[in-house]
Coordinates of C-alpha atoms and ligand atoms in Angstrom, one line a residue:
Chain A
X351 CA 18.7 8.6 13.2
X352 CA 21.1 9.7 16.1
X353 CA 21.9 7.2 18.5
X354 CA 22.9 3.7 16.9
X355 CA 24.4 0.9 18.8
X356 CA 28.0 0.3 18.4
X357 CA 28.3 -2.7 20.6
X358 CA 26.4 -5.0 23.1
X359 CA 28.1 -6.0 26.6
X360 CA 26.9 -9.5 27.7
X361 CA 27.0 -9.7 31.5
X362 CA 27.2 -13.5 32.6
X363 CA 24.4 -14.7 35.3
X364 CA 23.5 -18.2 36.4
X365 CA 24.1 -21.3 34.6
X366 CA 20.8 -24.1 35.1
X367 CA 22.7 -25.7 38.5
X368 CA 22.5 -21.7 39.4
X369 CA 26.6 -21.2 39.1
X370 CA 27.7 -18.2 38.4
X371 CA 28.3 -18.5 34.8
X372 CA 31.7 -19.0 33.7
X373 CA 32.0 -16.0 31.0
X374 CA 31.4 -12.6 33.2
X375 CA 31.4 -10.4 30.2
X376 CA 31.8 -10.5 26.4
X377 CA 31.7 -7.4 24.2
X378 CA 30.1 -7.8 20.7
X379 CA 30.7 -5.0 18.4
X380 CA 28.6 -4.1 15.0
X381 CA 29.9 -5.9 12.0
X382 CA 30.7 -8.8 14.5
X383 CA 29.6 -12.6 13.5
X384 CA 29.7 -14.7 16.4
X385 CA 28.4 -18.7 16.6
X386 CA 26.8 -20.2 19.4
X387 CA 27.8 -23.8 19.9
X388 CA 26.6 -27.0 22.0
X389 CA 24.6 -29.5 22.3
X390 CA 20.4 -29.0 22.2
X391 CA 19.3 -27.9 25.9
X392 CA 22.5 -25.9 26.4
X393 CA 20.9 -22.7 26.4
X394 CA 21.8 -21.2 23.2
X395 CA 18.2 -20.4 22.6
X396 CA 18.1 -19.1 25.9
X397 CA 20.7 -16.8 25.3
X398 CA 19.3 -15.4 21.8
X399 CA 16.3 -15.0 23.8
X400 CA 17.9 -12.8 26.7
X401 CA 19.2 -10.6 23.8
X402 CA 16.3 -9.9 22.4
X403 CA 14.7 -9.0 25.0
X404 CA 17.4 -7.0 26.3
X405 CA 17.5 -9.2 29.8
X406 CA 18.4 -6.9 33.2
X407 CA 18.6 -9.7 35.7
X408 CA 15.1 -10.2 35.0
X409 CA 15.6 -13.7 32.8
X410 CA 15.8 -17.3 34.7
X411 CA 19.2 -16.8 33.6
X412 CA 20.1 -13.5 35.5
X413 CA 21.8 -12.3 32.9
X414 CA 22.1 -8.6 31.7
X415 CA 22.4 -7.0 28.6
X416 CA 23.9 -3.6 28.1
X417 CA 23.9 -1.6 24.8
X418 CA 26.6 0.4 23.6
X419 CA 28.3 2.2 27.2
X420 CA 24.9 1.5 29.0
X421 CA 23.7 5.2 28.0
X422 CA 20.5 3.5 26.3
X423 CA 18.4 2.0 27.9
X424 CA 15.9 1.0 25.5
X425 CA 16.2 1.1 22.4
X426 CA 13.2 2.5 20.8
X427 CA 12.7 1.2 17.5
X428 CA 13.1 -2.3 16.6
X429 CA 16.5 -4.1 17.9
X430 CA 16.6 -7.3 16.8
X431 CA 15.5 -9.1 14.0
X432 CA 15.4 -12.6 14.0
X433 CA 15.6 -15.8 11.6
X434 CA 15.0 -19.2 12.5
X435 CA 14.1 -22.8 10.1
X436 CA 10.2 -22.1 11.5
X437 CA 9.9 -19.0 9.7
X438 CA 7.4 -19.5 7.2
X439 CA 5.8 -16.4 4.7
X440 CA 2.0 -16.5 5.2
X441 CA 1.0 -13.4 3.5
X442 CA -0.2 -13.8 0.0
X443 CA 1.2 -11.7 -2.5
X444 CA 3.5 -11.4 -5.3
X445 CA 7.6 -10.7 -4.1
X446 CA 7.5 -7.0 -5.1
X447 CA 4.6 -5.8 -3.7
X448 CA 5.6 -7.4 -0.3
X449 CA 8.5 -5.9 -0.5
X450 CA 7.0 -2.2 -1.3
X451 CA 4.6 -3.2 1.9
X452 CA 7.8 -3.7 4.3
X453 CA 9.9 -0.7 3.0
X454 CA 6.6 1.4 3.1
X455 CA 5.6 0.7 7.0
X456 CA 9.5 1.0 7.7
X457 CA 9.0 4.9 5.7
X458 CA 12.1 3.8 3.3
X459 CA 10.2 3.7 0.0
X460 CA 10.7 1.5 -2.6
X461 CA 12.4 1.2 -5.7
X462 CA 16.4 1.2 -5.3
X463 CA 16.1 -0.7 -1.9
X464 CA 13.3 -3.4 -3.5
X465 CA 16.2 -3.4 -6.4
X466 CA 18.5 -4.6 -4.2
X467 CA 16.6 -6.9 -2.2
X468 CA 16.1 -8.8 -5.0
X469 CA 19.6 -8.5 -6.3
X470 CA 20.9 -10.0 -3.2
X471 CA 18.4 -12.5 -3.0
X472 CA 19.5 -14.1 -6.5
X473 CA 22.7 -13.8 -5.4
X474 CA 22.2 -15.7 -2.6
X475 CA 20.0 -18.4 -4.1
X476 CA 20.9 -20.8 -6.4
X477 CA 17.1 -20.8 -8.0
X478 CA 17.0 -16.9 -9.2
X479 CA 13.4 -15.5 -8.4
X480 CA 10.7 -13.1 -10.2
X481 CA 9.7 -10.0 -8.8
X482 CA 6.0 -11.1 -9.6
X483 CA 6.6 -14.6 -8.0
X484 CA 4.0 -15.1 -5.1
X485 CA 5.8 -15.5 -1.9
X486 CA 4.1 -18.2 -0.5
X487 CA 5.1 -20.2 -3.8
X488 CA 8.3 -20.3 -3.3
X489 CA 11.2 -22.6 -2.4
X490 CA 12.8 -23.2 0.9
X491 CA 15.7 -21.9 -0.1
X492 CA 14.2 -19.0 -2.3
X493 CA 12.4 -17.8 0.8
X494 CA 15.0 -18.2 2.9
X495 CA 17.4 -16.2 0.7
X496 CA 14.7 -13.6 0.4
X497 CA 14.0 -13.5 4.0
X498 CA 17.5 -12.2 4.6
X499 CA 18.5 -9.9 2.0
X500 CA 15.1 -8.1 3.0
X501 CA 16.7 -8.3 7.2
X502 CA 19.9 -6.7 5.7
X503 CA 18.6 -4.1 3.3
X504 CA 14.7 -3.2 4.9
X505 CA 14.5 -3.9 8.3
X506 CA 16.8 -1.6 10.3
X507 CA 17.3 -3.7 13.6
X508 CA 21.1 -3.4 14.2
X509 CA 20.9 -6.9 15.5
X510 CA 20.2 -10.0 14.0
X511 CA 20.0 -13.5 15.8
X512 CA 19.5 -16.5 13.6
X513 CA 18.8 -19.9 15.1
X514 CA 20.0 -22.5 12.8
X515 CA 20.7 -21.5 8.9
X516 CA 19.8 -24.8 7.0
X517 CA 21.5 -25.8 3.8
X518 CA 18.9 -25.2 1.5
X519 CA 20.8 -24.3 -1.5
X520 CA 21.7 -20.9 -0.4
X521 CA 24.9 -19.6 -0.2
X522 CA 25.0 -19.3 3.9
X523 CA 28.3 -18.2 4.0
X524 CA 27.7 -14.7 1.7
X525 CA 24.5 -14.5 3.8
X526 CA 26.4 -13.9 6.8
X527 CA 29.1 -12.1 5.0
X528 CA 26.2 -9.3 3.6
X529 CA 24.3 -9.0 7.0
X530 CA 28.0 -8.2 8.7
X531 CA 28.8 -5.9 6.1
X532 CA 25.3 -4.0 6.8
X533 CA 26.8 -3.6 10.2
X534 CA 24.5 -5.6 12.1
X535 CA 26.0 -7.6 14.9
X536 CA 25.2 -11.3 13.8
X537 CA 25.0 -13.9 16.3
X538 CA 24.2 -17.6 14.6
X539 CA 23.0 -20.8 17.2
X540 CA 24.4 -23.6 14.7
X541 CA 25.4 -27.1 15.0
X542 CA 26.7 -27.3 11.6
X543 CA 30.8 -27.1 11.2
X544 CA 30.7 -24.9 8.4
X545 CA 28.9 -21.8 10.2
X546 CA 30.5 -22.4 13.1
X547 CA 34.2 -21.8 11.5
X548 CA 33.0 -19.0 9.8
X549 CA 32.9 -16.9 12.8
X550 CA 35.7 -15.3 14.1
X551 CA 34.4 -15.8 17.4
X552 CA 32.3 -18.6 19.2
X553 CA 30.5 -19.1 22.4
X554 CA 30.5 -22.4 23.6
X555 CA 27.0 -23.7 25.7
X556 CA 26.8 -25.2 28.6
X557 CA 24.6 -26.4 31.0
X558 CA 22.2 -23.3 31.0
X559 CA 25.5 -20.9 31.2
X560 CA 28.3 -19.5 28.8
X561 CA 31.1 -21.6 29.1
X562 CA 34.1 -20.4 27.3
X563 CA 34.6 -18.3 24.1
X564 CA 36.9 -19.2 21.4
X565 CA 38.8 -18.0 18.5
X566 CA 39.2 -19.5 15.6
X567 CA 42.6 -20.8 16.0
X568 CA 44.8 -20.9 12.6
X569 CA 44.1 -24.7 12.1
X570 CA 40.7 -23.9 12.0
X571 CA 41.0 -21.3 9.4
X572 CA 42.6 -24.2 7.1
X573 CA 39.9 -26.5 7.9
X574 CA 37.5 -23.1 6.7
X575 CA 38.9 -23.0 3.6
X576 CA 38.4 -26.4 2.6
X577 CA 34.8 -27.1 4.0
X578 CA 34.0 -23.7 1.6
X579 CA 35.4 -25.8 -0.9
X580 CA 33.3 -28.8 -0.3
X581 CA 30.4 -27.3 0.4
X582 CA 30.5 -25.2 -3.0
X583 CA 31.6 -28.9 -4.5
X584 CA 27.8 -29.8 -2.9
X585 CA 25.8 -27.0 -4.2
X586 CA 27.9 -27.2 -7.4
X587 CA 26.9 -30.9 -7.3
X588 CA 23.0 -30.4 -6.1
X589 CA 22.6 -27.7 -9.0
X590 CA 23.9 -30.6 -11.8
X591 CA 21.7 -33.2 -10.2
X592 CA 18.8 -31.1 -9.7
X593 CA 19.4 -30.3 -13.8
X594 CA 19.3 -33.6 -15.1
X595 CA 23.7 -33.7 -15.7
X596 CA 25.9 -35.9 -14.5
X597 CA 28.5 -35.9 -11.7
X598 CA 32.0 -37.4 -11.6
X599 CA 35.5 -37.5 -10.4
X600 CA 38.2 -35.2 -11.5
X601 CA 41.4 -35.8 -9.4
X602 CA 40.3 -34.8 -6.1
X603 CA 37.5 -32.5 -6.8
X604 CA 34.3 -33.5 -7.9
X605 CA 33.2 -32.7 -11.6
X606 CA 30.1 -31.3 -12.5
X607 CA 28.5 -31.8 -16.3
X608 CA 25.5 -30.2 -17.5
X609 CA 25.1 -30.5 -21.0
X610 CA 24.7 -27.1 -22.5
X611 CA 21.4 -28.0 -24.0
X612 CA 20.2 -29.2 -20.7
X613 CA 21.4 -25.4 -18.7
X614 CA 18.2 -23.8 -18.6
X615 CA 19.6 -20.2 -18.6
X616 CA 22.8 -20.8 -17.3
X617 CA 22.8 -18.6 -14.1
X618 CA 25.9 -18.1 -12.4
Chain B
X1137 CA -7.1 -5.1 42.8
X1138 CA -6.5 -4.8 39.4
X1139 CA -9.4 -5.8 36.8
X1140 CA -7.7 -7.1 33.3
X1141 CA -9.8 -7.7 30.4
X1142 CA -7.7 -9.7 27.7
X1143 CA -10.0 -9.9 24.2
X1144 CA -8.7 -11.5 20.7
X1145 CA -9.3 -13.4 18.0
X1146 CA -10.7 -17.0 18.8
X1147 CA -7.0 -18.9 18.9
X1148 CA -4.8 -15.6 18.8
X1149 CA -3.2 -17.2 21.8
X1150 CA -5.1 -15.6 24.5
X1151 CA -4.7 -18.3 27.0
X1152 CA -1.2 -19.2 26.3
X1153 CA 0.6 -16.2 26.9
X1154 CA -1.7 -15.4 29.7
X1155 CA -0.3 -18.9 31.2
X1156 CA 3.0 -17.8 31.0
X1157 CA 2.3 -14.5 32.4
X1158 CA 0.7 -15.8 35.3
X1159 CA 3.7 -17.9 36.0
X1160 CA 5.5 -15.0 36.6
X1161 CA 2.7 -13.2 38.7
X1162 CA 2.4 -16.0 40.8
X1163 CA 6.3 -16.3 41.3
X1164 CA 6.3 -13.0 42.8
X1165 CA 3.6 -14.0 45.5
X1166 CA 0.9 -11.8 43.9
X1167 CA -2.7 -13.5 44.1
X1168 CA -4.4 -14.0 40.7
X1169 CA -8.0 -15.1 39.7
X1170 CA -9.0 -15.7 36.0
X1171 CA -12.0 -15.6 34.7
X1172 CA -13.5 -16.8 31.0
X1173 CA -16.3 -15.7 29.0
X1174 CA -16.7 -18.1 26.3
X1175 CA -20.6 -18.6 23.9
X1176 CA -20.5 -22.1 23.2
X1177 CA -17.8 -23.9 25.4
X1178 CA -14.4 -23.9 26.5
X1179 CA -11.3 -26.0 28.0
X1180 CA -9.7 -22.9 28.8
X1181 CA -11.2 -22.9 32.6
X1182 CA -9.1 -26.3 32.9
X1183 CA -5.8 -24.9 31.7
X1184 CA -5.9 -21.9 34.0
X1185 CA -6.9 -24.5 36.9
X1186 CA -3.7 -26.2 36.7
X1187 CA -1.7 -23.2 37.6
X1188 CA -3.6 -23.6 41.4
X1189 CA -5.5 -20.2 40.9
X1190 CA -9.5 -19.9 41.3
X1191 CA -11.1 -19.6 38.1
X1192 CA -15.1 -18.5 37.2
X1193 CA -16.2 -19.7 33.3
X1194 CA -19.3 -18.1 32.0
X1195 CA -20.8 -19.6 28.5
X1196 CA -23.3 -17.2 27.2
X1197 CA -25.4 -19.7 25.7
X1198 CA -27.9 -18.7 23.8
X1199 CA -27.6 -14.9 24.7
X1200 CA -26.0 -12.6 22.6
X1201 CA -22.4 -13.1 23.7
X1202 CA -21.2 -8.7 24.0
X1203 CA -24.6 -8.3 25.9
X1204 CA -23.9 -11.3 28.1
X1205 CA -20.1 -9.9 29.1
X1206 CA -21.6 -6.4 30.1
X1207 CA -24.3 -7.8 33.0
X1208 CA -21.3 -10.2 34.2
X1209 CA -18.9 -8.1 34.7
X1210 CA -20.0 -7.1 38.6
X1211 CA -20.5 -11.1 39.3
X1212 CA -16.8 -11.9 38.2
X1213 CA -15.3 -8.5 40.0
X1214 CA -17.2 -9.6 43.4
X1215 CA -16.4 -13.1 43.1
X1216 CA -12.9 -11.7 42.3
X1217 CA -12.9 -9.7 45.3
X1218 CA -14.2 -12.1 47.7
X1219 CA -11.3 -14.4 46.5
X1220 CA -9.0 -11.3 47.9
X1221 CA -6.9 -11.2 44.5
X1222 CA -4.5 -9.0 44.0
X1223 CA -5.1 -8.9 40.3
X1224 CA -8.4 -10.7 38.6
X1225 CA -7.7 -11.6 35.2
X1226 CA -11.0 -11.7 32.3
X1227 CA -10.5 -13.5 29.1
X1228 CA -13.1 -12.7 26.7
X1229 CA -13.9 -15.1 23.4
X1230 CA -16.9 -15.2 21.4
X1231 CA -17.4 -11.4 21.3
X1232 CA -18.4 -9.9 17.9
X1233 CA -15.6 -8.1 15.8
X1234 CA -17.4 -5.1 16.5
X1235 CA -17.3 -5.4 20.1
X1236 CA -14.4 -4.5 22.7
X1237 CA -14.9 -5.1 26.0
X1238 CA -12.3 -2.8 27.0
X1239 CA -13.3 -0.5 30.6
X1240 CA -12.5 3.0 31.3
X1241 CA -10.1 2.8 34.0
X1242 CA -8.8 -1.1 33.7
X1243 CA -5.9 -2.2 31.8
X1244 CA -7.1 -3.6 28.5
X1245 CA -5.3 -6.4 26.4
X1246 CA -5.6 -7.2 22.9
X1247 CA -4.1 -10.1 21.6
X1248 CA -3.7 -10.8 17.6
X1249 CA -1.5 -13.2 15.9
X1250 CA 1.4 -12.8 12.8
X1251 CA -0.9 -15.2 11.0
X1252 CA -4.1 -13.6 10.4
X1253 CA -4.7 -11.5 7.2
X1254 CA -2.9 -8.1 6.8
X1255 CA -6.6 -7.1 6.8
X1256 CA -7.7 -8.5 9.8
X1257 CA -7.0 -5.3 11.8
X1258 CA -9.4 -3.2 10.1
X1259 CA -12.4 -5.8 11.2
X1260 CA -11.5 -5.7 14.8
X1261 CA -11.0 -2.5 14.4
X1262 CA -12.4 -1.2 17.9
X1263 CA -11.3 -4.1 20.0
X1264 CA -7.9 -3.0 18.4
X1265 CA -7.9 1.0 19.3
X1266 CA -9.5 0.4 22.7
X1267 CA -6.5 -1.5 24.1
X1268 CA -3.7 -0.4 26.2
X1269 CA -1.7 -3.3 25.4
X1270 CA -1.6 -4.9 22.0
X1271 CA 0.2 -8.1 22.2
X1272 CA 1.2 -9.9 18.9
X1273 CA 2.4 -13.7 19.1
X1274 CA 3.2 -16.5 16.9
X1275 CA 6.4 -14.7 15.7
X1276 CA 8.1 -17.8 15.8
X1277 CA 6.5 -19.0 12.6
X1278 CA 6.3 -15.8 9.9
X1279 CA 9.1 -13.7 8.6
X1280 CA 10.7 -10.5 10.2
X1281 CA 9.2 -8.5 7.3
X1282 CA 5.7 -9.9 8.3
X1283 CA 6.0 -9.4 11.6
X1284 CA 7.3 -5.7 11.2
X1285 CA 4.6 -5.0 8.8
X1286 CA 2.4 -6.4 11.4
X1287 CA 3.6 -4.5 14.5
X1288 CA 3.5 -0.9 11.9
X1289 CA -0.4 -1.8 11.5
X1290 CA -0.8 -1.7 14.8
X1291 CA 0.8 1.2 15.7
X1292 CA -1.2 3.0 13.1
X1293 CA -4.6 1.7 14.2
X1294 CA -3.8 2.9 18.0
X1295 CA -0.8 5.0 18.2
X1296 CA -0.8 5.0 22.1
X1297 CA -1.0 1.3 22.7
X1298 CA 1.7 -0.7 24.3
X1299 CA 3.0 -3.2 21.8
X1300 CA 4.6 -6.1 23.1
X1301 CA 5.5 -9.3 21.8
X1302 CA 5.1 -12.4 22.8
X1303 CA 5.6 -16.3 22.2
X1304 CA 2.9 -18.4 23.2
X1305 CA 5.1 -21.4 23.1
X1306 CA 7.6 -20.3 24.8
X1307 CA 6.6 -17.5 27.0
X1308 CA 9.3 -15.3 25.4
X1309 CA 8.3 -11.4 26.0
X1310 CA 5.8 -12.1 29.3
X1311 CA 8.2 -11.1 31.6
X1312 CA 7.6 -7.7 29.7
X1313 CA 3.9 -7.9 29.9
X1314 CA 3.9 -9.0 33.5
X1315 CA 5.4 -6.0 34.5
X1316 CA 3.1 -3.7 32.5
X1317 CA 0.1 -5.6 34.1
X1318 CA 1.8 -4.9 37.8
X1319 CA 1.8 -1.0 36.5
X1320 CA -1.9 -0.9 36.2
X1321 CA -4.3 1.1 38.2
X1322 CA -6.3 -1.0 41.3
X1323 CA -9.6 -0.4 41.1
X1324 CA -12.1 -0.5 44.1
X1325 CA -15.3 -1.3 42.3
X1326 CA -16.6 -1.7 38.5
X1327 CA -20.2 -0.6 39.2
X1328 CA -20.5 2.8 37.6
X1329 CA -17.8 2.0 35.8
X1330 CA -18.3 2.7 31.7
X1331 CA -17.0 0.6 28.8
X1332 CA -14.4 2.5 26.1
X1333 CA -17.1 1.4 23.1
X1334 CA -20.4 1.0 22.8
X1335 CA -22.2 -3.2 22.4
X1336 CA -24.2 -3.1 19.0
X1337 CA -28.1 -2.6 19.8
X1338 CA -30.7 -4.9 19.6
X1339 CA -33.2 -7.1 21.5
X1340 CA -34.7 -9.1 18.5
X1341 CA -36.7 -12.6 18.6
X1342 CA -33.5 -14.4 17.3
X1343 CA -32.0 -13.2 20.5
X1344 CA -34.2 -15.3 22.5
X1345 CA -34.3 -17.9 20.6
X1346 CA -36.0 -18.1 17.5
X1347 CA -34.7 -19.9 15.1
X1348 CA -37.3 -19.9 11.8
X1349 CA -36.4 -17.8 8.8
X1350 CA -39.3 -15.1 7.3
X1351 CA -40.8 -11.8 8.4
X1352 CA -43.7 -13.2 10.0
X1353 CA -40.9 -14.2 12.7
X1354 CA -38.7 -11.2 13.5
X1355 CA -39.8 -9.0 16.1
X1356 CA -37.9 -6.0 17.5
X1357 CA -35.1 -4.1 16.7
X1358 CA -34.3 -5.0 13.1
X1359 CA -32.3 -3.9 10.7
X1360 CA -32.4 -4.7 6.9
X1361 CA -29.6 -4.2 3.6
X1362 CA -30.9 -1.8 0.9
X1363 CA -30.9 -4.6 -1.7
X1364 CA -28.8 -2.2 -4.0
X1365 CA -25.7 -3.6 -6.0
X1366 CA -22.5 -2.2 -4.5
X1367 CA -20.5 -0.7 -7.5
X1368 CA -16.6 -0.5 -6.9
X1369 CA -15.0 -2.5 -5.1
X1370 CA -17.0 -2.3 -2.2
X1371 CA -14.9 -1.0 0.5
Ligands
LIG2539 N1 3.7 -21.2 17.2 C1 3.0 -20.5 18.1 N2 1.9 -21.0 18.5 C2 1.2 -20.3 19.5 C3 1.6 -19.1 20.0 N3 0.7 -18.7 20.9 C4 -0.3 -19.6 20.9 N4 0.0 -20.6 20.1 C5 -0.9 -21.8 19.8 O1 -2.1 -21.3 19.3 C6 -3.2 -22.1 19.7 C7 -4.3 -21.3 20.3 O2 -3.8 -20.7 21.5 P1 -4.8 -20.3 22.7 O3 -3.9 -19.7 23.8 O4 -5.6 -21.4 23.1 O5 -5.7 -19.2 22.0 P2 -6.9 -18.3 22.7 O6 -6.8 -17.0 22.0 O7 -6.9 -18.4 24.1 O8 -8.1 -19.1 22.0 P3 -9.7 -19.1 22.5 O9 -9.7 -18.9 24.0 O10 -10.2 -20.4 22.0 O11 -10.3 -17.9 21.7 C8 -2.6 -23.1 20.7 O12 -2.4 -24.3 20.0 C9 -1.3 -22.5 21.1 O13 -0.3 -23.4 21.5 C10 2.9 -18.6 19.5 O14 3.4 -17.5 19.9 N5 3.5 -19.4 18.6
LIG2540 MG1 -8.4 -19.0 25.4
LIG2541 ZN1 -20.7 -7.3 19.5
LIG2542 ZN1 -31.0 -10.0 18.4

C-alpha cells in the first residue's frame, strides 16, 4: 500500500496548570511497546486520545502529533485501533462468520487470515474457542483474546492504543508481544506492574502533561522475570481451580494437580 | 449563517455530541442557535439551554412528524436569523426511517451508533445517503472489528460522505466535526430552497386524527398490501 508509517513524533504542549509540558518530544517507532503510567486523572487517557486523533495544537492539551518525517498529513485509512475493558461484542453471530464479515469490508478475504485469527486467539486464551461459537456467548477473557488477534492479523491500523488490559485469563504478555511483532506501535495506559515492566519504554503522567520517560533499568528486568513467573504461577493456579484440582506448595513455587481424569482435554 | 440539519436514530447520540461540538463553537466566539423537532416530547431543549444558547422545540403532535419538519423549517431559519447566529443548528427526531430531512445546499448530519444492527443501515437508508457527514459514536463500548465493519457500511451506502467519529461521552472526535461544520456554505434564505428526498405522500383521516380501525373510517390517500404470501426470504 505505499506509504506506511515508520514512526510517530510526540510534540509536548501544556500540562492542566498550562506549563509547558516537561517532555518536548518523544519518537515512537513501529514494533515499539510503550506503557503509560500514573495515577487516574493524569492524562493518560488524554494522551491516547491526542493520538488518535492525530492532535495539531488543536487538543486542550496543545499537543501535536507528527507521523513518520511529517510528510503525511493524514493518514487515509484507518490509524489506530483501539482496545479498552468497555469493549463489549454486540453483533450476534457465530466467531467465523464475524470474522469473514471484518476481513471482507477490510478486502483481505478470508480463510488463511480467519485461520490464524483463531490460532492466535487459543493461543492467547486459556479457554480454547470454536469457530462456530457465537461471539456474544463468550468469556471475558475469550473475547478479549479474540478481540486482539483479530487487531493484529485483520485490522490494518499501524497503531494500536489499549487502555487497561485486565487479567482475564489471557496471556497479556504474548498479546503485546504478537501485536509488536505485527509492527504496530503499541502504546498500553496500565496501572498493573506486570504490563508496565514489560515495556521497554514508559511515559510517566502527570498533572495533565508528560512528565518524564523511563527505561526499564536492569533491576527492573529482574523484577520482569519473576512477576512472568508469578503471574504464569496464577493462571497456572486459576486453570487447576477453575478444573476442580487442587493447589499446593512445592519449595517455592506453587504446585498445580489436576487429576488426569478430571483434564478435560488437556490444552496446553 | 449556516443552516445544520442533524437527523438519527432516536438515542444515536444526537444531542450529546452536538453538546460537545457546540462547546467548541462557542469557544471560538461563533453565535449558535439550536433548534429541536421532536413528535411526542423531549428534554433535549433543556440540555441545549444550559450551554447559554437560544433554543426553539417544536413537538409535532399529532401531525405526521416528516410533514410537520417541512412547513417549519422557514419559522426556525427566521427565528434563527433574527437571533443573528452565525450558525443555527436543527436536530430532527421522530422522523420516519424513510424520511431525511437533509436540504440542498445545507450541511447535513447523520448520526448512527456501533450498537445498532449491522442491518440497520439499509432501513435508514436515505437519511444515510443524503448526508454530508456521517458521524458514528458509541465506539467506546463495541470492538474495533465492529466498529470497522461499521464505518465500511457506511462508506458503501454513501461513498462521498464525511465519516467521523465521535464519543458522546467524552466529546472525543468533535473537535473534527466542528471544524467541518465551520466549512459549510452560509446560506441567505431557505425559502425556495428543495429537500435532497422526497417526504412519503399522504393526507389520510388517521392523519388528522382518527383513531378507529375499519374501512368505513379511512379516507384519502390509502394504500393497502396485496394479501399474497411472500415466498423466499422476503427481502
Ligand atoms: N457509551 C456511549 N454513550 C453515548 C455516546 N453518545 C451518546 N451516548 C449516550 O446515549 C444516550 C442517548 O444520547 P442522546 O444524545 O440523548 O441521543 P439523541 O440521538 O439525541 O436522542 P433523541 O434526541 O432522543 O433521538 C445518552 O445516554 C448518551 O449519554 C457514546 O459515544 N458512547
Ligand atoms: Mg436528542
Ligand atoms: Zn417519513
Ligand atoms: Zn395519513
Amino acid at each position: 500500500m505505499g506509504e506506511d508509517i515508520r514512526k510517530i513524533t510526540l510534540i509536548g504542549g501544556t500540562t492542566k496548570s498550562g506549563d509547558k509540558e516537561t517532555i518536548e518530544r518523544l519518537e515512537i517507532h513501529k514494533g515499539d511497546i510503550i506503557t503509560l503510567v500514573g495515577p487516574t486523572g493524569s492524562g493518560k487517557s488524554e494522551l491516547l486520545s491526542d493520538i488518535e486523533q492525530l492532535a495539531r495544537g488543536d487538543t486542550p492539551s496543545n499537543r501535536a502529533v507528527i507521523l513518520n518525517d511529517g510528510e503525511l498529513n493524514r493518514w487515509g485509512r484507518q490509524m489506530v485501533a483501539q482496545l479498552s475493558q468497555a469493549m463489549n461484542f454486540v453483533l450476534d453471530m457465530p466467531v467465523e462468520d464475524f470474522l469473514e464479515l471484518h476481513a471482507s469490508s477490510r478486502g483481505t478475504s478470508n480463510n488463511p487470515v480467519i485461520e490464524e485469527v483463531m490460532g492466535l486467539t487459543n493461543s492467547l486464551s486459556g479457554e480454547p474457542i470454536d469457530a462456530r461459537d457465537n461471539i456474544t456467548s463468550l468469556s471475558g477473557g475469550q473475547s478479549r483474546a479474540l478481540m486482539i488477534a483479530d487487531i493484529a492479523v485483520i485490522s490494518d491500523a499501524p497503531v494500536v492504543l489499549i487502555d487497561e488490559i485486565e487479567n482475564a485469563g489471557i496471556n497479556r504478555l504474548m498479546a503485546l508481544e504478537i501485536l509488536s511483532a505485527k509492527g504496530k506501535i503499541v502504546i498500553v495506559a496500565s496501572h498493573d506492574p506486570l504490563i508496565i515492566l514489560m515495556a521497554q519504554k514508559r511515559i510517566v503522567m502527570h498533572n495533565g502533561g508528560m512528565f518524564k520517560v523511563l527505561e526499564r533499568n536492569k533491576q527492573e528486568g529482574e523484577i520482569l522475570k519473576k512477576l512472568i513467573v508469578m503471574d504464569n504461577e496464577l493462571s497456572a493456579l486459576r486453570d487447576t481451580l477453575r478444573r476442580g484440582g487442587s493447589a499446593g506448595i512445592a519449595g517455592a513455587a506453587v504446585n498445580c494437580r489436576v487429576q488426569a481424569h478430571e483434564a478435560d482435554g488437556g490444552d496446553h | 449563517m449556516k443552516f445544520v440539519t442533524v437527523a438519527g436514530p432516536p438515542s444515536s447520540g444526537k444531542t450529546a455530541v452536538l453538546i460537545h461540538t457546540i462547546r467548541h463553537l462557542l469557544e471560538d466566539g461563533t453565535k449558535v442557535v439550536v433548534g429541536k423537532i421532536d413528535c411526542l416530547g423531549t428534554n433535549d431543549g433543556e440540555k441545549y439551554q444550559k450551554l447559554g444558547i437560544p433554543v426553539i422545540v417544536g413537538l409535532s403532535g399529532d401531525i405526521c412528524p416528516d410533514h410537520f419538519y417541512v412547513p417549519n423549517l422557514e419559522v426556525i431559519f427566521n427565528w434563527a436569523k433574527e437571533k443573528s447566529a452565525h450558525i443555527a443548528i436543527l436536530e430532527t427526531a421522530g422522523l420516519c426511517h424513510r424520511c431525511a430531512p437533509a436540504i440542498k445546499g445545507c450541511l447535513a448530519i447523520s448520526v448512527v451508533d456501533n450498537l445498532s444492527n449491522i442491518d440497520v443501515p439499509q432501513k435508514i437508508g436515505p437519511m444515510l445517503s443524503t448526508a454530508d457527514i456521517v458521524v458514528i459514536t458509541k465506539g467506546d463500548i463495541v470492538s474495533q472489528a465492529e466498529r470497522e465493519v461499521y464505518r465500511r457500511k457506511m462508506e458503501l451506502i454513501n461513498p462521498g460522505a464525511e465519516i467521523l467519529e465521535v464519543n458522546g461521552l467524552t466529546g472525543k472526535g468533535s473537535l473534527l466535526l466542528k471544524t467541518s461544520i465551520m466549512q459549510a456554505a452560509d446560506v441567505d434564505t431557505i425559502t425556495g430552497r428543495e429537500l435532497r428526498s422526497s417526504m412519503p405522500a399522504c393526507v389520510c383521516s388517521y392523519c388528522t386524527g382518527e383513531k378507529r380501525i375499519g374501512k368505513s373510517f379511512q379516507l384519502g390517500y390509502i394504500k393497502k398490501i396485496e394479501a399474497t404470501e411472500t415466498k423466499g426470504g422476503g427481502g
